[in-house]
Amino acid sequence: MPKINRYVDIDTVERESKKDYIDRHSPFIHCESTAKKGEKFPVTVKMGNEYSHPDDFDHYIAYIQLWNGETLLGQATFTPGSLGNQKEHAEVTFNIVPTGSKLKLTAMAYCTKHGLWESDPVEVTVEG
């Protein structure tokens, strides 16, 4: 099992370089807090909040996954250089169709140099 890295509250980190490292490797989930059962529901996962991740041929985000509990909902795979070899936010929007009464969403992302990173979970209430 690979080591899974998780976001640390940046306010508790003192050195700017450590803040940069943690933030740019952490996936962040952006979505509404409620969804309608059976209807398309967009969920955007963005790498980094304040800092963007490099897009070098030997150091880039290889993929971003979206999970509901232990169920993989989707995965986006990135090709090195697809963001123009710039420091840019890798992001993807997954359109899912909820069927249960609640979603417990987690994003996973893999950096080719610094391994696997997991987001904080986001709970979504599914209505109706």
PDB file of C-alpha atoms in Angstrom, residues 19-61:
ATOM      1  CA  LYS A  19       2.901  25.653   2.809  1.00  0.00           C
ATOM      2  CA  ASP A  20       3.576  25.715  -0.941  1.00  0.00           C
ATOM      3  CA  TYR A  21       4.451  21.982  -0.995  1.00  0.00           C
ATOM      4  CA  ILE A  22       1.364  20.892   0.964  1.00  0.00           C
ATOM      5  CA  ASP A  23      -1.136  23.142  -0.823  1.00  0.00           C
ATOM      6  CA  ARG A  24      -0.106  22.444  -4.406  1.00  0.00           C
ATOM      7  CA  HIS A  25      -0.216  18.670  -3.864  1.00  0.00           C
ATOM      8  CA  SER A  26      -3.619  18.625  -2.153  1.00  0.00           C
ATOM      9  CA  PRO A  27      -6.789  18.007  -4.147  1.00  0.00           C
ATOM     10  CA  PHE A  28      -9.753  20.219  -3.226  1.00  0.00           C
ATOM     11  CA  ILE A  29     -13.376  19.268  -3.968  1.00  0.00           C
ATOM     12  CA  HIS A  30     -15.739  22.024  -5.112  1.00  0.00           C
ATOM     13  CA  CYS A  31     -19.474  21.219  -5.339  1.00  0.00           C
ATOM     14  CA  GLU A  32     -22.894  22.110  -3.957  1.00  0.00           C
ATOM     15  CA  SER A  33     -23.861  20.669  -0.556  1.00  0.00           C
ATOM     16  CA  THR A  34     -27.064  19.108  -1.923  1.00  0.00           C
ATOM     17  CA  ALA A  35     -27.794  17.090  -5.057  1.00  0.00           C
ATOM     18  CA  LYS A  36     -30.944  15.665  -6.651  1.00  0.00           C
ATOM     19  CA  LYS A  37     -31.252  11.900  -6.922  1.00  0.00           C
ATOM     20  CA  GLY A  38     -31.048  10.720 -10.513  1.00  0.00           C
ATOM     21  CA  GLU A  39     -29.882  14.084 -11.891  1.00  0.00           C
ATOM     22  CA  LYS A  40     -26.437  15.015 -13.162  1.00  0.00           C
ATOM     23  CA  PHE A  41     -24.331  16.583 -10.384  1.00  0.00           C
ATOM     24  CA  PRO A  42     -21.057  18.389 -11.220  1.00  0.00           C
ATOM     25  CA  VAL A  43     -18.102  17.903  -8.862  1.00  0.00           C
ATOM     26  CA  THR A  44     -14.877  19.811  -9.610  1.00  0.00           C
ATOM     27  CA  VAL A  45     -11.556  18.674  -8.183  1.00  0.00           C
ATOM     28  CA  LYS A  46      -8.755  21.227  -8.307  1.00  0.00           C
ATOM     29  CA  MET A  47      -5.127  20.701  -7.322  1.00  0.00           C
ATOM     30  CA  GLY A  48      -4.000  23.392  -4.916  1.00  0.00           C
ATOM     31  CA  ASN A  49      -5.914  26.208  -3.339  1.00  0.00           C
ATOM     32  CA  GLU A  50      -3.353  29.019  -3.121  1.00  0.00           C
ATOM     33  CA  TYR A  51      -0.459  27.437  -5.019  1.00  0.00           C
ATOM     34  CA  SER A  52      -0.418  25.718  -8.411  1.00  0.00           C
ATOM     35  CA  HIS A  53       1.467  22.518  -9.249  1.00  0.00           C
ATOM     36  CA  PRO A  54       4.267  22.268 -11.858  1.00  0.00           C
ATOM     37  CA  ASP A  55       3.593  20.617 -15.211  1.00  0.00           C
ATOM     38  CA  ASP A  56       7.085  19.363 -16.068  1.00  0.00           C
ATOM     39  CA  PHE A  57       7.754  16.175 -18.004  1.00  0.00           C
ATOM     40  CA  ASP A  58       9.297  14.572 -14.898  1.00  0.00           C
ATOM     41  CA  HIS A  59       7.038  16.229 -12.268  1.00  0.00           C
ATOM     42  CA  TYR A  60       3.315  16.534 -12.907  1.00  0.00           C
ATOM     43  CA  ILE A  61      -0.099  15.371 -11.682  1.00  0.00           C
TER      44      ILE A  61
END
